[in-house]
Amino acid sequence: MNSVLLLVPVLLAIVGGLASYFLPLDNRGRRIFIMSVVCVTSVFTALLLFFCKDDTAVLMHFTDTLTFSLRLDGAGRIFAGLVAFLWPLTTLYAFSYMEHEKSPAMFYAFFTTTYGVTLGIAFASNMLTMYLFYELLTLCTIPLILQPGTGEARRAARMYMVFSFGGAAFAFIGFAFLASLGSTEFVLGGVLGAYDRAGLARLIWCFAFVGFGVKAAIFPLHGWLPVASVAPTPVTALLHAVAVVKAGAFAVIRLTYYAYGTDLLYHSWAQGFAMTLTIVTIIFGSAMALKQYHFKRRLAYSTVANLSYILFAATLMTPAGMLEAFLHLVFHSLIKIVVFFAAGAVLHRTGRAYIDQLGGLGARMPVTFTCFTVASLSLIGIPPFNGFFSKWAIAEAAVETGLIPALVGVGALLISAFLTAIYTMRICLPAWLPASVTPLSAHDAGTLAPLEKVREADWRMCVPMVLLAVLCIFTGFFSHEINQLFARLLF
Amino acid sequence: MNEIIWLPVLLPFLAAAVAPLAVHTRRMRAPFLIGVTGLELICAAYLLLAGQDASAQLPHYRIALTAQDFHGLYLTVTAALWLCAALMAIPYFKEHTQDLGSFDAFFFLTLGATAGVFLSADLITLLIFFEIMSVASFVWVIHDRTRRAAHAAGVYLGIAIFGGMAALMGILLVDHAAGTTVISEIAASGALADHRTELIVAGFLLLIGFGAKAGLFPLHVWLPLAHPVAPAPASALLSGILTKTGVWGVLIIVAQILPGVSLFFGVLLAAALITMVLGAVLALLSSDLKYTLACSSLSQIGFILTGVAMLGFLGAENSSAAYGVIAYMLNHSVVKIVLFLAAGAFFCARHTLSLTELRGAGKGHPVLHVVFLLGAASLCGIPGTLGYVGKTLIHESIVEYSAQGGAIFSVVEWVFLLSGGLTVAYMTKLYICLFWQKPLGTVDADSPLSAAAGISVVVPALLLLSGVLPALAIEPLCRIGLPFLSGREFAEPVSYFSLRNLSGFLISAAAGAVVYLLVVRRVLIHDGSYRDADSSLPSLTDRVYLPLCRNSVTALTVLCRVPDQAVDLCAYLLRRYVLYGTAPRRYHPHKLLVRIGEMIDRRRKPAEGEPAASAVLIQWWEAAADTTRRVLGNFSFALLMTCLGISVLLIYLFIIA
């Protein structure tokens, strides 16, 4: 298959999404149309993953060095595969969730458009293309955050916009520097090679790291992520746990390993700077999650911490580091999506958004909470779930480098695991105990629906949750095979 | 046949998946429980007797199983005691049948994970099964779903995960230093010579992890909370087997990771002694049957770990310590099964665990009486029981090392003997309360023990009598386990019933009798009811750990909130002052002008009709501000500035540069 065909799923999703807004469809018709577009795009992407040749398709020349081109290499395959697998499931979930929301048309349109743009990021073969799709991603996701229409949503969208465009500005510095040196193509090992002004290159890399890191929610630029939990749960689940934030992490990995190259950065002050930032974020995210009483905000801070696991592995600047970064990228996406789906199911069915309102729900919504418990155990890092294996792999890769900050990072990982246990079990335990052990406050008892009226989430929410929770266990058992597969794809 | 080694691990996991179904069909539950645990026992016995070379590996996941020496022996003990607990679990839940499906499922899950722990040949395998075991046994603790159970379960899980993370860090360091995590190869890798500090740090981290599970001070706090709150069959297994997995880990540290490092042994010995005394004192002061037994476990773990420390100190001549530790581990497992299952029988009959209400509850039950007496005797170390063998050998090891260790070891010896005395005291208290005191009120005739429950306690109790012929019955059993501990054989046969050894027991017994008569009879029994002095003791959990956790969590979150708000503040400041995001606030110095005007007026003393100075000032200010705004907002002003800028640039470019 020719690489030019890479454009097809990207355009299909973007055009299909936008078209769905303008077509005269009723609700049911719109849902069928969107699901068809998403499924066809996923199937086509799957075909491309298996059969596409690994060469560059140049689609447009801006100048003789700056081109708009697509290519499917190993890293792109992993990211695109992940996104293509998760999007149809989330669309199914969104159908159930958005039943009672207003303006679903705009929501579905931009939801599908984001799919195409994320695929574009995965397929980008040089920095310019990736930067283009990166900015488009911000633009496409802003309407999704605005969907609730409340003042809080507007503020969240504004904050997201300011942070993202600010970050993109910093990333642009990195891109411009690369462009000035000739080539912006992604080549494993980087294009800089033996560049004589190494100090300047490292400084620019730091700028670009911080810039792309905004989307990957590193401290101190994480602020937009918890605030964006005001968006509907399919958005927080897919975008802010999988697509947007993982696109940020993916961009950082592309920047470090494929554009600048690790030879320049290994054992330098830039690596120390980036590693320190990720370690601080790990502890920061886990600590802030401890005191959040809003369910989704707690999970958002948990995402902040886990993203920095990925970035920490990426800043190790070794092939093992990159491999384990991708492993955790994939595993964490599965875990976080289950966790957010469960939170959304609870919110949708019971209207309970705070964790001290969850007493006794486990008996009424057993499927939801079993999936949540499985994903939480995986998040903490209990074997045999997949979280244990990816964390162990990152820790091993870090200890192998022998750097002192890396050892500190391993300690931070373990402390964060302990804190994760505290903040997830704080949700699980009261849910599984009888409601009398953690009774509702008088105010809540008056406003919320009583426990007897609570029903389990419907099949459109349960099926994706259960499927992905089972995958959490399954990928744990086969984590070594998956690791080998990724190594073969990447190197 | 190598694959059979997977059976003890995988069979219970499969059974756990099926268990809720078996519970649904009531009549299938008993055969299912007995069938699976029986099969497990047969498998374990086969591995011990005929399958010593069986091993299995999944090299990429670092999973390695072996049934050699101590592994096979303790697996058999585990399977046997699990069968006893299963026999007890049948009548125990006759009345409380809620959550039976989850109890049975996690009963099997824990069995599989514990079997995995004992069969592990690699530290990573050990950790994986250790974590699964911790999480699975958590469900036992929370079984009752009361607030007390929730609290105990929370502490249990918190300490288990904290210990697990410390152990993980330790294993990473061992892997880095020794290059291998296969248990039997760590000592041989010579890492202690090259990476001594790293291994010592790893050893202490592993001690935190495994010691927490064993119940070593200061991470023992979960044990007295969790063991009483779980159902009796589960408590029996928690005390008897799961604590031994912690001891297992400590044995690995002493034998393989840090052989010969006296610093480690000293710390271990100190902690073990504190645990020993603390557990005994808490047991003595308690008035709840299960709480006493739980604190007794704490104390016994202290005894065992003292033996482990001596094992380390003695180095090459550790025969008495090695045999002693193994014998004591076996003894404690069996005794705790017997005692907790007997406690379960009492609970089934009387529905209370308070000693005051259980007085004389055992009267008229000869089987229970004999069984309990045997268990108590073995715990106290009465000659003729298995417990005596274990205690004597460990005592012997302390005495042997006193020659090298100095005067402090005679103090250790006295603490050992006196703790033995405390053991005698509280077991006497329990025995007399349950079987000799007058019952509280009139008592209906209790139903006798069911057959299943009877077998579950009688058979282990009889095993305790093996202490009558130690050289014949116990030594061969211990010899199987020696290689795991790097233990040596006895150079000459031990005379167990020599005067010196018997005198050790007699000192303990005398001390115990004194404590019982003076402390228990005088102070603790008040009008025939047992006072609970435990609640008056400060609880380490409540005074230290929970506040520490809460405060450090609060401190950490406050520490993190500050930068978080600081970032928001930066963004706000940028928006206001640099980007002019909001309309620039007009500066209104009215108050200042009014003050200045008043000051001027005081000097000037204005006439009537003249406007006040402050009003004039304000007028001037408004005019000036208005004009400035007009000028600055004017396009021509902007143009003027632009031209000025360009001129400056041109001057710089052409003249200066």
mmCIF file with all atom_site columns, N, CA, C and O in Angstrom, chain A residues 219-220 222 284 287 291 301 382-383 392 396 414 418 429 432-433 437 477-481, chain B residues 60-62 124 128 131-132 138 145 147 150 158 168-169 175 556-557 560 563-564 567:
data_model
loop_
_atom_site.group_PDB
_atom_site.id
_atom_site.type_symbol
_atom_site.label_atom_id
_atom_site.label_alt_id
_atom_site.label_comp_id
_atom_site.label_asym_id
_atom_site.label_entity_id
_atom_site.label_seq_id
_atom_site.pdbx_PDB_ins_code
_atom_site.Cartn_x
_atom_site.Cartn_y
_atom_site.Cartn_z
_atom_site.occupancy
_atom_site.B_iso_or_equiv
_atom_site.pdbx_formal_charge
_atom_site.auth_seq_id
_atom_site.auth_comp_id
_atom_site.auth_asym_id
_atom_site.auth_atom_id
_atom_site.pdbx_PDB_model_num
ATOM 1   N N  . PHE A 1 219 ? 4.313   19.862  35.170 1.00 0.00 ? 219 PHE A N  1
ATOM 2   C CA . PHE A 1 219 ? 4.325   20.994  36.069 1.00 0.00 ? 219 PHE A CA 1
ATOM 3   C C  . PHE A 1 219 ? 5.318   21.989  35.536 1.00 0.00 ? 219 PHE A C  1
ATOM 4   O O  . PHE A 1 219 ? 6.406   21.602  35.124 1.00 0.00 ? 219 PHE A O  1
ATOM 5   N N  . PRO A 1 220 ? 5.118   23.280  35.517 1.00 0.00 ? 220 PRO A N  1
ATOM 6   C CA . PRO A 1 220 ? 3.988   24.018  36.040 1.00 0.00 ? 220 PRO A CA 1
ATOM 7   C C  . PRO A 1 220 ? 2.904   24.337  35.019 1.00 0.00 ? 220 PRO A C  1
ATOM 8   O O  . PRO A 1 220 ? 2.115   25.240  35.243 1.00 0.00 ? 220 PRO A O  1
ATOM 9   N N  . HIS A 1 222 ? 0.433   22.362  33.907 1.00 0.00 ? 222 HIS A N  1
ATOM 10  C CA . HIS A 1 222 ? -0.569  21.311  33.931 1.00 0.00 ? 222 HIS A CA 1
ATOM 11  C C  . HIS A 1 222 ? -1.951  21.861  34.190 1.00 0.00 ? 222 HIS A C  1
ATOM 12  O O  . HIS A 1 222 ? -2.919  21.129  34.169 1.00 0.00 ? 222 HIS A O  1
ATOM 13  N N  . PHE A 1 284 ? 3.945   15.715  42.359 1.00 0.00 ? 284 PHE A N  1
ATOM 14  C CA . PHE A 1 284 ? 2.944   16.773  42.434 1.00 0.00 ? 284 PHE A CA 1
ATOM 15  C C  . PHE A 1 284 ? 1.558   16.254  42.064 1.00 0.00 ? 284 PHE A C  1
ATOM 16  O O  . PHE A 1 284 ? 0.583   16.476  42.773 1.00 0.00 ? 284 PHE A O  1
ATOM 17  N N  . ALA A 1 287 ? 0.198   13.908  44.653 1.00 0.00 ? 287 ALA A N  1
ATOM 18  C CA . ALA A 1 287 ? -0.151  14.589  45.898 1.00 0.00 ? 287 ALA A CA 1
ATOM 19  C C  . ALA A 1 287 ? -1.424  15.413  45.748 1.00 0.00 ? 287 ALA A C  1
ATOM 20  O O  . ALA A 1 287 ? -2.295  15.392  46.626 1.00 0.00 ? 287 ALA A O  1
ATOM 21  N N  . LYS A 1 291 ? -6.150  15.287  47.647 1.00 0.00 ? 291 LYS A N  1
ATOM 22  C CA . LYS A 1 291 ? -7.078  16.172  48.334 1.00 0.00 ? 291 LYS A CA 1
ATOM 23  C C  . LYS A 1 291 ? -8.210  16.645  47.444 1.00 0.00 ? 291 LYS A C  1
ATOM 24  O O  . LYS A 1 291 ? -8.942  17.537  47.821 1.00 0.00 ? 291 LYS A O  1
ATOM 25  N N  . TYR A 1 301 ? -5.752  14.752  37.941 1.00 0.00 ? 301 TYR A N  1
ATOM 26  C CA . TYR A 1 301 ? -4.425  14.881  38.537 1.00 0.00 ? 301 TYR A CA 1
ATOM 27  C C  . TYR A 1 301 ? -3.664  13.575  38.462 1.00 0.00 ? 301 TYR A C  1
ATOM 28  O O  . TYR A 1 301 ? -2.440  13.548  38.320 1.00 0.00 ? 301 TYR A O  1
ATOM 29  N N  . ILE A 1 382 ? -0.256  -3.325  40.884 1.00 0.00 ? 382 ILE A N  1
ATOM 30  C CA . ILE A 1 382 ? -0.329  -4.631  41.520 1.00 0.00 ? 382 ILE A CA 1
ATOM 31  C C  . ILE A 1 382 ? -0.240  -5.672  40.410 1.00 0.00 ? 382 ILE A C  1
ATOM 32  O O  . ILE A 1 382 ? -0.963  -5.567  39.426 1.00 0.00 ? 382 ILE A O  1
ATOM 33  N N  . PRO A 1 383 ? 0.631   -6.650  40.563 1.00 0.00 ? 383 PRO A N  1
ATOM 34  C CA . PRO A 1 383 ? 0.594   -7.711  39.565 1.00 0.00 ? 383 PRO A CA 1
ATOM 35  C C  . PRO A 1 383 ? -0.693  -8.492  39.723 1.00 0.00 ? 383 PRO A C  1
ATOM 36  O O  . PRO A 1 383 ? -1.253  -8.514  40.809 1.00 0.00 ? 383 PRO A O  1
ATOM 37  N N  . TRP A 1 392 ? 7.328   -1.506  36.325 1.00 0.00 ? 392 TRP A N  1
ATOM 38  C CA . TRP A 1 392 ? 8.558   -2.250  36.571 1.00 0.00 ? 392 TRP A CA 1
ATOM 39  C C  . TRP A 1 392 ? 9.554   -2.020  35.437 1.00 0.00 ? 392 TRP A C  1
ATOM 40  O O  . TRP A 1 392 ? 10.746  -1.837  35.664 1.00 0.00 ? 392 TRP A O  1
ATOM 41  N N  . GLU A 1 396 ? 13.223  -0.483  35.787 1.00 0.00 ? 396 GLU A N  1
ATOM 42  C CA . GLU A 1 396 ? 14.425  -1.222  35.382 1.00 0.00 ? 396 GLU A CA 1
ATOM 43  C C  . GLU A 1 396 ? 15.262  -0.404  34.422 1.00 0.00 ? 396 GLU A C  1
ATOM 44  O O  . GLU A 1 396 ? 16.493  -0.340  34.546 1.00 0.00 ? 396 GLU A O  1
ATOM 45  N N  . LEU A 1 414 ? 7.744   4.975   43.079 1.00 0.00 ? 414 LEU A N  1
ATOM 46  C CA . LEU A 1 414 ? 7.203   4.105   44.117 1.00 0.00 ? 414 LEU A CA 1
ATOM 47  C C  . LEU A 1 414 ? 6.384   4.890   45.124 1.00 0.00 ? 414 LEU A C  1
ATOM 48  O O  . LEU A 1 414 ? 5.327   4.430   45.571 1.00 0.00 ? 414 LEU A O  1
ATOM 49  N N  . PHE A 1 418 ? 2.322   4.457   46.039 1.00 0.00 ? 418 PHE A N  1
ATOM 50  C CA . PHE A 1 418 ? 1.699   4.406   47.355 1.00 0.00 ? 418 PHE A CA 1
ATOM 51  C C  . PHE A 1 418 ? 0.591   5.446   47.465 1.00 0.00 ? 418 PHE A C  1
ATOM 52  O O  . PHE A 1 418 ? -0.514  5.171   47.943 1.00 0.00 ? 418 PHE A O  1
ATOM 53  N N  . LEU A 1 429 ? -13.139 1.650   48.320 1.00 0.00 ? 429 LEU A N  1
ATOM 54  C CA . LEU A 1 429 ? -13.615 1.022   49.554 1.00 0.00 ? 429 LEU A CA 1
ATOM 55  C C  . LEU A 1 429 ? -15.014 1.471   49.962 1.00 0.00 ? 429 LEU A C  1
ATOM 56  O O  . LEU A 1 429 ? -15.874 0.630   50.184 1.00 0.00 ? 429 LEU A O  1
ATOM 57  N N  . TRP A 1 432 ? -17.704 -0.214  47.881 1.00 0.00 ? 432 TRP A N  1
ATOM 58  C CA . TRP A 1 432 ? -18.019 -1.616  48.079 1.00 0.00 ? 432 TRP A CA 1
ATOM 59  C C  . TRP A 1 432 ? -18.604 -1.893  49.455 1.00 0.00 ? 432 TRP A C  1
ATOM 60  O O  . TRP A 1 432 ? -19.197 -2.943  49.685 1.00 0.00 ? 432 TRP A O  1
ATOM 61  N N  . LEU A 1 433 ? -18.400 -0.992  50.417 1.00 0.00 ? 433 LEU A N  1
ATOM 62  C CA . LEU A 1 433 ? -18.994 -1.210  51.733 1.00 0.00 ? 433 LEU A CA 1
ATOM 63  C C  . LEU A 1 433 ? -20.455 -0.768  51.709 1.00 0.00 ? 433 LEU A C  1
ATOM 64  O O  . LEU A 1 433 ? -20.852 -0.025  50.824 1.00 0.00 ? 433 LEU A O  1
ATOM 65  N N  . VAL A 1 437 ? -22.001 2.768   56.131 1.00 0.00 ? 437 VAL A N  1
ATOM 66  C CA . VAL A 1 437 ? -20.674 3.027   56.692 1.00 0.00 ? 437 VAL A CA 1
ATOM 67  C C  . VAL A 1 437 ? -20.224 4.453   56.352 1.00 0.00 ? 437 VAL A C  1
ATOM 68  O O  . VAL A 1 437 ? -19.582 5.122   57.151 1.00 0.00 ? 437 VAL A O  1
ATOM 69  N N  . PHE A 1 477 ? -0.731  -10.118 31.274 1.00 0.00 ? 477 PHE A N  1
ATOM 70  C CA . PHE A 1 477 ? -0.170  -11.455 31.114 1.00 0.00 ? 477 PHE A CA 1
ATOM 71  C C  . PHE A 1 477 ? 0.777   -11.553 29.938 1.00 0.00 ? 477 PHE A C  1
ATOM 72  O O  . PHE A 1 477 ? 1.708   -12.347 29.951 1.00 0.00 ? 477 PHE A O  1
ATOM 73  N N  . PHE A 1 478 ? 0.517   -10.737 28.904 1.00 0.00 ? 478 PHE A N  1
ATOM 74  C CA . PHE A 1 478 ? 1.362   -10.851 27.722 1.00 0.00 ? 478 PHE A CA 1
ATOM 75  C C  . PHE A 1 478 ? 2.264   -9.642  27.567 1.00 0.00 ? 478 PHE A C  1
ATOM 76  O O  . PHE A 1 478 ? 2.656   -9.292  26.462 1.00 0.00 ? 478 PHE A O  1
ATOM 77  N N  . SER A 1 479 ? 2.609   -9.007  28.676 1.00 0.00 ? 479 SER A N  1
ATOM 78  C CA . SER A 1 479 ? 3.347   -7.752  28.576 1.00 0.00 ? 479 SER A CA 1
ATOM 79  C C  . SER A 1 479 ? 4.698   -7.963  27.910 1.00 0.00 ? 479 SER A C  1
ATOM 80  O O  . SER A 1 479 ? 5.178   -7.085  27.198 1.00 0.00 ? 479 SER A O  1
ATOM 81  N N  . HIS A 1 480 ? 5.311   -9.131  28.134 1.00 0.00 ? 480 HIS A N  1
ATOM 82  C CA . HIS A 1 480 ? 6.622   -9.325  27.526 1.00 0.00 ? 480 HIS A CA 1
ATOM 83  C C  . HIS A 1 480 ? 6.505   -9.407  26.008 1.00 0.00 ? 480 HIS A C  1
ATOM 84  O O  . HIS A 1 480 ? 7.311   -8.819  25.284 1.00 0.00 ? 480 HIS A O  1
ATOM 85  N N  . GLU A 1 481 ? 5.491   -10.157 25.539 1.00 0.00 ? 481 GLU A N  1
ATOM 86  C CA . GLU A 1 481 ? 5.316   -10.264 24.092 1.00 0.00 ? 481 GLU A CA 1
ATOM 87  C C  . GLU A 1 481 ? 5.045   -8.908  23.477 1.00 0.00 ? 481 GLU A C  1
ATOM 88  O O  . GLU A 1 481 ? 5.538   -8.583  22.391 1.00 0.00 ? 481 GLU A O  1
ATOM 89  N N  . HIS B 2 60  ? 11.240  -14.652 30.561 1.00 0.00 ? 60  HIS B N  1
ATOM 90  C CA . HIS B 2 60  ? 11.054  -13.253 30.211 1.00 0.00 ? 60  HIS B CA 1
ATOM 91  C C  . HIS B 2 60  ? 10.320  -12.493 31.277 1.00 0.00 ? 60  HIS B C  1
ATOM 92  O O  . HIS B 2 60  ? 10.492  -11.299 31.416 1.00 0.00 ? 60  HIS B O  1
ATOM 93  N N  . TYR B 2 61  ? 9.457   -13.175 32.006 1.00 0.00 ? 61  TYR B N  1
ATOM 94  C CA . TYR B 2 61  ? 8.741   -12.505 33.073 1.00 0.00 ? 61  TYR B CA 1
ATOM 95  C C  . TYR B 2 61  ? 9.432   -12.696 34.400 1.00 0.00 ? 61  TYR B C  1
ATOM 96  O O  . TYR B 2 61  ? 8.929   -12.276 35.428 1.00 0.00 ? 61  TYR B O  1
ATOM 97  N N  . ARG B 2 62  ? 10.608  -13.350 34.389 1.00 0.00 ? 62  ARG B N  1
ATOM 98  C CA . ARG B 2 62  ? 11.355  -13.635 35.604 1.00 0.00 ? 62  ARG B CA 1
ATOM 99  C C  . ARG B 2 62  ? 10.525  -14.435 36.582 1.00 0.00 ? 62  ARG B C  1
ATOM 100 O O  . ARG B 2 62  ? 10.581  -14.225 37.778 1.00 0.00 ? 62  ARG B O  1
ATOM 101 N N  . ILE B 2 124 ? 11.573  -11.740 41.970 1.00 0.00 ? 124 ILE B N  1
ATOM 102 C CA . ILE B 2 124 ? 10.482  -11.025 41.311 1.00 0.00 ? 124 ILE B CA 1
ATOM 103 C C  . ILE B 2 124 ? 9.211   -11.863 41.346 1.00 0.00 ? 124 ILE B C  1
ATOM 104 O O  . ILE B 2 124 ? 8.114   -11.343 41.563 1.00 0.00 ? 124 ILE B O  1
ATOM 105 N N  . ILE B 2 128 ? 5.679   -10.718 42.997 1.00 0.00 ? 128 ILE B N  1
ATOM 106 C CA . ILE B 2 128 ? 4.392   -10.749 42.282 1.00 0.00 ? 128 ILE B CA 1
ATOM 107 C C  . ILE B 2 128 ? 3.355   -11.497 43.106 1.00 0.00 ? 128 ILE B C  1
ATOM 108 O O  . ILE B 2 128 ? 2.254   -11.008 43.356 1.00 0.00 ? 128 ILE B O  1
ATOM 109 N N  . GLU B 2 131 ? 2.349   -9.638  46.373 1.00 0.00 ? 131 GLU B N  1
ATOM 110 C CA . GLU B 2 131 ? 1.379   -8.559  46.200 1.00 0.00 ? 131 GLU B CA 1
ATOM 111 C C  . GLU B 2 131 ? -0.019  -9.113  45.973 1.00 0.00 ? 131 GLU B C  1
ATOM 112 O O  . GLU B 2 131 ? -0.990  -8.628  46.538 1.00 0.00 ? 131 GLU B O  1
ATOM 113 N N  . ILE B 2 132 ? -0.109  -10.161 45.128 1.00 0.00 ? 132 ILE B N  1
ATOM 114 C CA . ILE B 2 132 ? -1.431  -10.744 44.873 1.00 0.00 ? 132 ILE B CA 1
ATOM 115 C C  . ILE B 2 132 ? -2.012  -11.269 46.179 1.00 0.00 ? 132 ILE B C  1
ATOM 116 O O  . ILE B 2 132 ? -3.196  -11.093 46.483 1.00 0.00 ? 132 ILE B O  1
ATOM 117 N N  . PHE B 2 138 ? -6.812  -9.137  51.726 1.00 0.00 ? 138 PHE B N  1
ATOM 118 C CA . PHE B 2 138 ? -7.509  -7.933  52.161 1.00 0.00 ? 138 PHE B CA 1
ATOM 119 C C  . PHE B 2 138 ? -9.009  -8.165  52.210 1.00 0.00 ? 138 PHE B C  1
ATOM 120 O O  . PHE B 2 138 ? -9.701  -7.671  53.102 1.00 0.00 ? 138 PHE B O  1
ATOM 121 N N  . ARG B 2 145 ? -17.757 -6.193  56.669 1.00 0.00 ? 145 ARG B N  1
ATOM 122 C CA . ARG B 2 145 ? -18.323 -4.937  56.164 1.00 0.00 ? 145 ARG B CA 1
ATOM 123 C C  . ARG B 2 145 ? -18.793 -3.989  57.252 1.00 0.00 ? 145 ARG B C  1
ATOM 124 O O  . ARG B 2 145 ? -19.702 -3.210  57.048 1.00 0.00 ? 145 ARG B O  1
ATOM 125 N N  . ARG B 2 147 ? -17.686 -0.920  60.186 1.00 0.00 ? 147 ARG B N  1
ATOM 126 C CA . ARG B 2 147 ? -16.734 0.187   60.205 1.00 0.00 ? 147 ARG B CA 1
ATOM 127 C C  . ARG B 2 147 ? -15.396 -0.254  60.776 1.00 0.00 ? 147 ARG B C  1
ATOM 128 O O  . ARG B 2 147 ? -14.326 0.138   60.300 1.00 0.00 ? 147 ARG B O  1
ATOM 129 N N  . ALA B 2 150 ? -13.625 -2.090  58.190 1.00 0.00 ? 150 ALA B N  1
ATOM 130 C CA . ALA B 2 150 ? -13.114 -1.185  57.162 1.00 0.00 ? 150 ALA B CA 1
ATOM 131 C C  . ALA B 2 150 ? -11.836 -0.501  57.637 1.00 0.00 ? 150 ALA B C  1
ATOM 132 O O  . ALA B 2 150 ? -10.877 -0.360  56.877 1.00 0.00 ? 150 ALA B O  1
ATOM 133 N N  . GLY B 2 158 ? -2.886  -0.372  53.509 1.00 0.00 ? 158 GLY B N  1
ATOM 134 C CA . GLY B 2 158 ? -1.903  0.697   53.446 1.00 0.00 ? 158 GLY B CA 1
ATOM 135 C C  . GLY B 2 158 ? -0.505  0.184   53.748 1.00 0.00 ? 158 GLY B C  1
ATOM 136 O O  . GLY B 2 158 ? 0.444   0.433   53.009 1.00 0.00 ? 158 GLY B O  1
ATOM 137 N N  . LEU B 2 168 ? 9.885   -3.638  46.444 1.00 0.00 ? 168 LEU B N  1
ATOM 138 C CA . LEU B 2 168 ? 10.172  -3.506  45.011 1.00 0.00 ? 168 LEU B CA 1
ATOM 139 C C  . LEU B 2 168 ? 11.462  -2.737  44.789 1.00 0.00 ? 168 LEU B C  1
ATOM 140 O O  . LEU B 2 168 ? 12.319  -3.120  43.990 1.00 0.00 ? 168 LEU B O  1
ATOM 141 N N  . MET B 2 169 ? 11.603  -1.627  45.541 1.00 0.00 ? 169 MET B N  1
ATOM 142 C CA . MET B 2 169 ? 12.837  -0.839  45.419 1.00 0.00 ? 169 MET B CA 1
ATOM 143 C C  . MET B 2 169 ? 14.037  -1.678  45.808 1.00 0.00 ? 169 MET B C  1
ATOM 144 O O  . MET B 2 169 ? 15.077  -1.654  45.138 1.00 0.00 ? 169 MET B O  1
ATOM 145 N N  . ASP B 2 175 ? 18.915  -6.481  42.097 1.00 0.00 ? 175 ASP B N  1
ATOM 146 C CA . ASP B 2 175 ? 19.109  -6.847  40.699 1.00 0.00 ? 175 ASP B CA 1
ATOM 147 C C  . ASP B 2 175 ? 20.280  -6.092  40.108 1.00 0.00 ? 175 ASP B C  1
ATOM 148 O O  . ASP B 2 175 ? 21.111  -6.632  39.385 1.00 0.00 ? 175 ASP B O  1
ATOM 149 N N  . LEU B 2 556 ? 2.071   17.742  52.167 1.00 0.00 ? 556 LEU B N  1
ATOM 150 C CA . LEU B 2 556 ? 2.433   17.541  50.764 1.00 0.00 ? 556 LEU B CA 1
ATOM 151 C C  . LEU B 2 556 ? 1.475   18.292  49.843 1.00 0.00 ? 556 LEU B C  1
ATOM 152 O O  . LEU B 2 556 ? 1.897   18.949  48.886 1.00 0.00 ? 556 LEU B O  1
ATOM 153 N N  . THR B 2 557 ? 0.173   18.194  50.160 1.00 0.00 ? 557 THR B N  1
ATOM 154 C CA . THR B 2 557 ? -0.769  18.856  49.263 1.00 0.00 ? 557 THR B CA 1
ATOM 155 C C  . THR B 2 557 ? -0.662  20.367  49.380 1.00 0.00 ? 557 THR B C  1
ATOM 156 O O  . THR B 2 557 ? -0.775  21.076  48.383 1.00 0.00 ? 557 THR B O  1
ATOM 157 N N  . CYS B 2 560 ? 2.223   21.436  47.423 1.00 0.00 ? 560 CYS B N  1
ATOM 158 C CA . CYS B 2 560 ? 2.002   21.383  45.985 1.00 0.00 ? 560 CYS B CA 1
ATOM 159 C C  . CYS B 2 560 ? 0.985   22.410  45.532 1.00 0.00 ? 560 CYS B C  1
ATOM 160 O O  . CYS B 2 560 ? 1.052   22.878  44.402 1.00 0.00 ? 560 CYS B O  1
ATOM 161 N N  . PRO B 2 563 ? 2.747   26.035  44.514 1.00 0.00 ? 563 PRO B N  1
ATOM 162 C CA . PRO B 2 563 ? 3.186   26.288  43.138 1.00 0.00 ? 563 PRO B CA 1
ATOM 163 C C  . PRO B 2 563 ? 2.029   26.309  42.158 1.00 0.00 ? 563 PRO B C  1
ATOM 164 O O  . PRO B 2 563 ? 2.051   27.050  41.188 1.00 0.00 ? 563 PRO B O  1
ATOM 165 N N  . ASP B 2 564 ? 1.024   25.463  42.412 1.00 0.00 ? 564 ASP B N  1
ATOM 166 C CA . ASP B 2 564 ? -0.126  25.419  41.520 1.00 0.00 ? 564 ASP B CA 1
ATOM 167 C C  . ASP B 2 564 ? -0.799  26.784  41.460 1.00 0.00 ? 564 ASP B C  1
ATOM 168 O O  . ASP B 2 564 ? -1.078  27.325  40.388 1.00 0.00 ? 564 ASP B O  1
ATOM 169 N N  . VAL B 2 567 ? 1.359   29.402  39.735 1.00 0.00 ? 567 VAL B N  1
ATOM 170 C CA . VAL B 2 567 ? 1.277   29.419  38.270 1.00 0.00 ? 567 VAL B CA 1
ATOM 171 C C  . VAL B 2 567 ? 0.043   30.188  37.821 1.00 0.00 ? 567 VAL B C  1
ATOM 172 O O  . VAL B 2 567 ? 0.101   31.004  36.899 1.00 0.00 ? 567 VAL B O  1
#
